[in-house]
Short mmCIF file of C-alpha atoms and ligand atoms in Angstrom, two decimals:
data_model
loop_
_atom_site.label_atom_id
_atom_site.label_comp_id
_atom_site.label_asym_id
_atom_site.label_seq_id
_atom_site.Cartn_x
_atom_site.Cartn_y
_atom_site.Cartn_z
CA MET A 1 61.53 150.78 -55.64
CA ILE A 2 65.10 150.04 -54.61
CA ILE A 3 65.53 146.30 -54.14
CA ASP A 4 68.83 144.68 -53.19
CA LEU A 5 68.73 140.91 -52.69
CA HIS A 6 72.38 140.10 -52.00
CA SER A 7 74.44 141.52 -49.11
CA HIS A 8 76.90 140.53 -46.39
CA THR A 9 77.50 141.46 -42.76
CA THR A 10 80.23 140.81 -40.18
CA SER A 11 78.51 137.46 -39.57
CA SER A 12 80.39 136.33 -42.69
CA ASP A 13 82.89 138.42 -44.65
CA GLY A 14 81.12 141.80 -44.73
CA SER A 15 82.50 144.89 -43.00
CA LEU A 16 79.28 146.26 -41.48
CA THR A 17 77.40 144.71 -38.58
CA PRO A 18 73.76 143.78 -39.28
CA GLN A 19 72.67 146.96 -37.48
CA GLU A 20 75.06 149.11 -39.50
CA LEU A 21 73.89 147.44 -42.72
CA LEU A 22 70.23 148.20 -41.95
CA THR A 23 71.15 151.79 -41.15
CA ARG A 24 73.01 152.00 -44.47
CA ALA A 25 69.94 150.58 -46.24
CA GLU A 26 67.86 153.38 -44.71
CA VAL A 27 70.36 156.07 -45.70
CA ARG A 28 70.37 154.68 -49.24
CA HIS A 29 66.52 154.63 -49.33
CA LEU A 30 66.21 150.91 -49.94
CA ASP A 31 62.72 149.42 -49.95
CA VAL A 32 63.81 145.78 -49.74
CA LEU A 33 67.10 144.31 -48.52
CA ALA A 34 68.10 140.65 -48.28
CA ILE A 35 70.93 139.69 -45.95
CA THR A 36 72.67 136.73 -47.59
CA ASP A 37 75.76 135.86 -45.58
CA HIS A 38 77.98 132.94 -46.60
CA ASP A 39 76.76 129.71 -44.98
CA THR A 40 75.12 131.39 -41.96
CA THR A 41 71.88 133.16 -41.06
CA GLU A 42 73.30 134.72 -37.88
CA GLY A 43 73.24 138.20 -39.44
CA VAL A 44 69.56 137.82 -40.37
CA GLU A 45 68.68 136.80 -36.82
CA ILE A 46 70.57 139.75 -35.29
CA ALA A 47 68.95 142.14 -37.79
CA LYS A 48 65.47 140.79 -37.03
CA LYS A 49 65.96 141.28 -33.28
CA TRP A 50 67.20 144.81 -33.85
CA LEU A 51 64.17 145.58 -36.03
CA GLN A 52 61.85 144.71 -33.12
CA ASP A 53 62.96 147.98 -31.45
CA HIS A 54 63.62 150.09 -34.54
CA LYS A 55 61.09 151.05 -37.19
CA LEU A 56 62.56 151.23 -40.66
CA LYS A 57 61.10 151.82 -44.10
CA CYS A 58 63.20 149.02 -45.52
CA ASN A 59 61.78 145.49 -45.57
CA LEU A 60 64.19 142.75 -44.57
CA VAL A 61 64.33 139.46 -46.49
CA SER A 62 65.87 136.44 -44.75
CA GLY A 63 68.57 134.94 -46.92
CA VAL A 64 71.80 133.02 -47.17
CA GLU A 65 74.53 132.38 -49.76
CA ILE A 66 75.55 128.73 -49.89
CA SER A 67 78.88 127.67 -51.40
CA THR A 68 78.63 124.61 -53.64
CA LYS A 69 80.97 122.56 -55.80
CA TRP A 70 80.19 121.81 -59.44
CA HIS A 71 82.75 120.25 -61.84
CA GLY A 72 85.59 121.83 -59.83
CA TYR A 73 83.97 125.28 -59.85
CA GLU A 74 82.80 126.98 -56.65
CA ILE A 75 79.25 128.04 -57.41
CA HIS A 76 77.25 130.23 -55.02
CA ILE A 77 73.53 129.67 -54.49
CA VAL A 78 71.53 132.41 -52.79
CA GLY A 79 68.48 131.39 -50.76
CA LEU A 80 65.81 134.07 -50.39
CA ASN A 81 62.68 134.49 -48.33
CA LEU A 82 63.44 131.49 -46.19
CA ASP A 83 62.67 130.36 -42.68
CA GLU A 84 66.03 130.73 -40.97
CA LYS A 85 64.80 128.61 -38.06
CA ASN A 86 64.41 125.52 -40.23
CA THR A 87 66.49 122.71 -38.70
CA ILE A 88 67.39 120.96 -41.96
CA LEU A 89 68.78 124.24 -43.31
CA GLN A 90 70.66 124.95 -40.09
CA GLU A 91 72.21 121.47 -39.98
CA ALA A 92 73.41 121.83 -43.56
CA LEU A 93 74.89 125.28 -42.85
CA LYS A 94 76.61 124.02 -39.70
CA ASN A 95 78.25 121.29 -41.79
CA GLN A 96 79.42 123.86 -44.32
CA ARG A 97 80.98 125.92 -41.50
CA VAL A 98 82.81 122.85 -40.17
CA ASN A 99 84.21 122.30 -43.67
CA ARG A 100 85.19 125.98 -43.81
CA GLN A 101 87.22 125.53 -40.62
CA ILE A 102 88.98 122.48 -42.07
CA ARG A 103 89.79 124.35 -45.28
CA ALA A 104 90.95 127.44 -43.37
CA LYS A 105 93.39 125.37 -41.30
CA SER A 106 94.82 123.85 -44.50
CA VAL A 107 95.14 127.30 -46.09
CA GLY A 108 97.03 128.40 -42.95
CA GLU A 109 99.37 125.39 -43.26
CA LYS A 110 100.04 126.14 -46.93
CA LEU A 111 100.82 129.77 -46.12
CA ALA A 112 103.11 128.72 -43.24
CA ARG A 113 105.07 126.56 -45.70
CA LEU A 114 105.40 129.69 -47.84
CA LYS A 115 106.97 131.44 -44.82
CA ILE A 116 103.77 133.28 -43.88
CA PRO A 117 103.17 131.97 -40.35
CA ASN A 118 100.05 132.14 -38.12
CA ALA A 119 97.75 133.34 -40.88
CA TYR A 120 94.97 130.96 -39.75
CA GLU A 121 95.07 132.29 -36.18
CA GLU A 122 95.00 135.88 -37.39
CA ALA A 123 92.22 135.24 -39.94
CA LYS A 124 90.17 133.52 -37.23
CA GLN A 125 90.61 136.46 -34.91
CA LEU A 126 89.62 138.85 -37.68
CA ALA A 127 86.55 136.78 -38.49
CA GLY A 128 85.55 136.77 -34.82
CA SER A 129 83.54 133.58 -35.34
CA GLU A 130 83.70 130.09 -36.84
CA LEU A 131 82.88 131.56 -40.24
CA ILE A 132 86.29 132.02 -41.83
CA SER A 133 86.36 133.13 -45.43
CA ARG A 134 89.21 133.63 -47.86
CA THR A 135 88.32 137.33 -47.51
CA HIS A 136 89.75 137.20 -43.99
CA PHE A 137 92.96 135.59 -45.26
CA ALA A 138 93.18 138.26 -47.99
CA LYS A 139 92.89 140.97 -45.32
CA VAL A 140 95.68 139.35 -43.29
CA LEU A 141 97.97 139.15 -46.34
CA LEU A 142 97.23 142.79 -47.16
CA LYS A 143 97.79 143.95 -43.58
CA ARG A 144 101.14 142.17 -43.41
CA GLY A 145 102.23 143.74 -46.68
CA VAL A 146 102.59 140.33 -48.38
CA VAL A 147 100.42 141.71 -51.20
CA SER A 148 99.84 145.32 -52.19
CA ASN A 149 96.10 145.05 -52.79
CA PHE A 150 93.15 142.81 -51.93
CA ASP A 151 92.74 141.31 -55.42
CA ALA A 152 96.41 140.33 -55.55
CA ALA A 153 95.84 138.10 -52.51
CA PHE A 154 93.45 136.02 -54.66
CA LYS A 155 95.56 136.24 -57.80
CA LYS A 156 98.74 135.08 -56.04
CA TYR A 157 97.61 132.94 -53.12
CA LEU A 158 93.92 132.23 -52.54
CA GLY A 159 92.29 131.92 -55.96
CA LYS A 160 91.66 128.56 -57.62
CA GLY A 161 94.96 126.82 -58.43
CA LYS A 162 97.09 129.46 -56.70
CA LYS A 163 99.82 128.86 -54.11
CA ALA A 164 97.63 128.60 -51.01
CA TYR A 165 94.42 127.34 -52.64
CA VAL A 166 92.73 124.44 -50.94
CA SER A 167 89.83 122.72 -52.66
CA PRO A 168 86.89 122.90 -50.23
CA HIS A 169 84.27 120.29 -49.37
CA TRP A 170 81.07 122.08 -50.27
CA MET A 171 77.68 120.47 -50.84
CA ASP A 172 76.50 120.07 -54.44
CA ILE A 173 74.07 122.42 -56.17
CA GLU A 174 71.15 120.02 -55.94
CA SER A 175 71.56 119.72 -52.15
CA ALA A 176 71.73 123.50 -51.74
CA ILE A 177 68.49 123.94 -53.70
CA LYS A 178 66.90 121.17 -51.64
CA VAL A 179 67.75 122.69 -48.24
CA ILE A 180 66.63 126.15 -49.37
CA HIS A 181 63.30 124.64 -50.49
CA GLU A 182 63.05 122.72 -47.18
CA ALA A 183 63.19 126.13 -45.50
CA ASP A 184 60.47 127.46 -47.85
CA GLY A 185 62.95 129.71 -49.67
CA LEU A 186 63.68 130.42 -53.31
CA ALA A 187 67.01 129.30 -54.78
CA VAL A 188 68.91 131.77 -56.95
CA LEU A 189 72.12 131.19 -58.93
CA ALA A 190 74.45 133.96 -57.73
CA HIS A 191 76.59 136.25 -59.93
CA PRO A 192 76.76 133.94 -63.00
CA ILE A 193 79.14 136.26 -64.85
CA ARG A 194 81.85 135.87 -62.21
CA TYR A 195 82.69 132.19 -62.56
CA ASP A 196 85.40 132.60 -65.14
CA MET A 197 83.99 129.80 -67.32
CA SER A 198 83.30 129.48 -71.04
CA ASN A 199 79.83 130.20 -72.44
CA LYS A 200 79.34 126.49 -73.01
CA TRP A 201 79.97 125.69 -69.34
CA LEU A 202 77.82 128.61 -68.19
CA THR A 203 74.89 127.44 -70.32
CA GLN A 204 75.28 123.93 -68.91
CA LEU A 205 75.40 125.34 -65.38
CA VAL A 206 72.19 127.32 -65.84
CA GLU A 207 70.47 124.38 -67.52
CA GLU A 208 71.40 121.98 -64.70
CA PHE A 209 70.50 124.53 -62.03
CA SER A 210 67.06 124.82 -63.62
CA GLN A 211 66.68 121.03 -63.95
CA PHE A 212 67.58 120.63 -60.26
CA GLY A 213 64.59 122.86 -59.44
CA GLY A 214 66.39 126.20 -59.02
CA ASP A 215 64.05 129.20 -59.09
CA GLY A 216 66.03 132.22 -60.22
CA ILE A 217 69.28 133.71 -61.42
CA GLU A 218 71.01 137.02 -60.66
CA VAL A 219 70.57 139.20 -63.71
CA GLY A 220 71.06 142.61 -62.10
CA LEU A 221 74.47 143.17 -60.52
CA SER A 222 76.16 146.43 -59.56
CA GLN A 223 79.12 146.10 -61.87
CA GLN A 224 78.54 144.52 -65.26
CA SER A 225 78.30 145.52 -68.89
CA HIS A 226 75.05 145.88 -70.77
CA ASN A 227 75.98 142.83 -72.87
CA GLN A 228 76.64 140.67 -69.80
CA LYS A 229 73.25 141.60 -68.38
CA SER A 230 71.33 140.84 -71.56
CA HIS A 231 73.21 137.56 -71.99
CA ILE A 232 72.15 136.36 -68.52
CA ALA A 233 68.60 137.67 -69.05
CA ARG A 234 68.41 135.53 -72.21
CA LEU A 235 69.62 132.46 -70.29
CA ALA A 236 66.96 133.15 -67.64
CA THR A 237 64.26 133.17 -70.32
CA GLN A 238 65.70 130.11 -72.10
CA PHE A 239 65.64 128.01 -68.93
CA GLY A 240 62.46 129.41 -67.38
CA LEU A 241 64.08 131.11 -64.40
CA TYR A 242 62.97 134.17 -62.45
CA SER A 243 65.45 137.07 -62.26
CA SER A 244 67.03 138.54 -59.17
CA GLN A 245 69.23 141.56 -58.50
CA GLY A 246 71.79 142.31 -55.82
CA SER A 247 74.88 144.36 -55.08
CA ASP A 248 76.75 141.55 -53.27
CA PHE A 249 77.60 144.31 -50.82
CA HIS A 250 80.59 143.63 -48.53
CA ASN A 251 81.75 147.17 -47.72
CA ILE A 252 81.27 150.71 -48.91
CA SER A 253 83.70 151.43 -51.73
CA LYS A 254 84.21 153.59 -54.80
CA TRP A 255 82.77 150.78 -56.91
CA ASN A 256 79.89 149.44 -54.88
CA ASP A 257 77.22 150.36 -52.38
CA LEU A 258 73.92 148.97 -51.21
CA GLY A 259 71.25 149.14 -53.90
CA ARG A 260 73.48 150.95 -56.37
CA GLY A 261 72.87 150.53 -60.11
CA LEU A 262 70.56 147.55 -59.85
CA SER A 263 67.96 146.79 -62.49
CA LEU A 264 66.59 143.96 -64.60
CA THR A 265 65.96 143.96 -68.33
CA GLU A 266 62.51 144.38 -69.85
CA HIS A 267 61.58 140.75 -70.41
CA CYS A 268 62.69 139.45 -67.01
CA LYS A 269 60.30 137.90 -64.50
CA PRO A 270 61.38 139.48 -61.20
CA ILE A 271 61.85 136.94 -58.41
CA TRP A 272 59.69 139.13 -56.14
CA THR A 273 56.71 138.36 -58.40
CA HIS A 274 57.09 134.61 -57.68
CA SER A 275 53.99 133.11 -56.02
CA LYS A 276 56.13 131.99 -53.06
CA TRP A 277 57.55 135.50 -52.45
CA VAL A 278 56.18 136.81 -49.18
CA ILE A 279 57.13 140.49 -48.79
P1 AMP B 306 85.17 131.84 -49.52
O1 AMP B 306 83.72 132.02 -49.19
O2 AMP B 306 86.00 131.58 -48.31
O3 AMP B 306 85.42 130.86 -50.63
O4 AMP B 306 85.70 133.24 -50.04
C1 AMP B 306 85.15 133.81 -51.18
C2 AMP B 306 84.89 135.29 -50.97
O5 AMP B 306 86.08 136.02 -51.23
C3 AMP B 306 83.86 135.84 -51.93
O6 AMP B 306 82.59 135.75 -51.39
C4 AMP B 306 84.28 137.28 -52.07
O7 AMP B 306 83.69 138.04 -51.06
C5 AMP B 306 85.77 137.29 -51.80
N1 AMP B 306 86.57 137.53 -53.01
C6 AMP B 306 87.14 138.72 -53.34
N2 AMP B 306 87.85 138.62 -54.47
C7 AMP B 306 87.74 137.34 -54.88
C8 AMP B 306 88.26 136.62 -56.01
N3 AMP B 306 89.06 137.19 -56.90
N4 AMP B 306 87.92 135.33 -56.11
C9 AMP B 306 87.13 134.73 -55.20
N5 AMP B 306 86.63 135.36 -54.10
C10 AMP B 306 86.92 136.67 -53.96
MN1 MN B 307 82.06 137.20 -49.78
MN1 MN B 308 79.30 134.89 -53.94
MN1 MN B 309 77.93 137.29 -51.89
#
């Protein structure tokens, strides 16, 4: 079984449309795919409509990735197996998108002061919707030759504490878990190894996430060492969390693809064995 529970489409900062993503999932022989765009379920809705006319082997899971703020860190919470029509969820996501717009405008102003004009307008055009991500700004900076590669855009301008960083107004972790549960979904702590925090902070994060009622944690990622995986698997066991796996797919690259290299460790409780899991 190939199961990938974390992916993005053009509805947020992914490069493939929902249709193209589903086609890719079929080519890659996926059995289960969750679409988890940042702060929107638009991609899920488009994919579901498309599936009404196209029969695929791959099962689609409705999901979302909600940005939250915790002690100054930006922590991502993935919601899986949820009802994307739920109004409480949709109101919360709408609010997040409004705050994204506000942040994006401020990022644009900071860049303009650094003699990089009209970046907000160009990022907005690239995004093609109200969902503007720092990914879009990074693409603009790369296209204009301000940076020589995508990562440098974060290292020099967009990453925490860098020249054009603007602290966003995201909901807190507890609220994200609450709205995901309101929509009958399961809440998963996304990519715990990527937060650039000490072990002490990470343990506290997982503990609080669990105390807030979080359901699972991403143990299986596409790019991580064996030690990183077993460390997170141990935290999952310690705090009674189910385990999830996902590629965090944004675009096809040398390093990542849908469903590639995903697995859990032996003692994990897979999130798809949770009593609330539907598919
Ligand atoms: P945002 O949702 O606007 O905060 O933008 C964060 C997104 O930027 C992530 O979901 C990633 O897709 C992308 N990204 C790429 N490299 C980095 C990085 N070094 N730090 C943070 N985000 C990154
Ligand atoms: Mn992203
Ligand atoms: Mn993320
Ligand atoms: Mn993601």
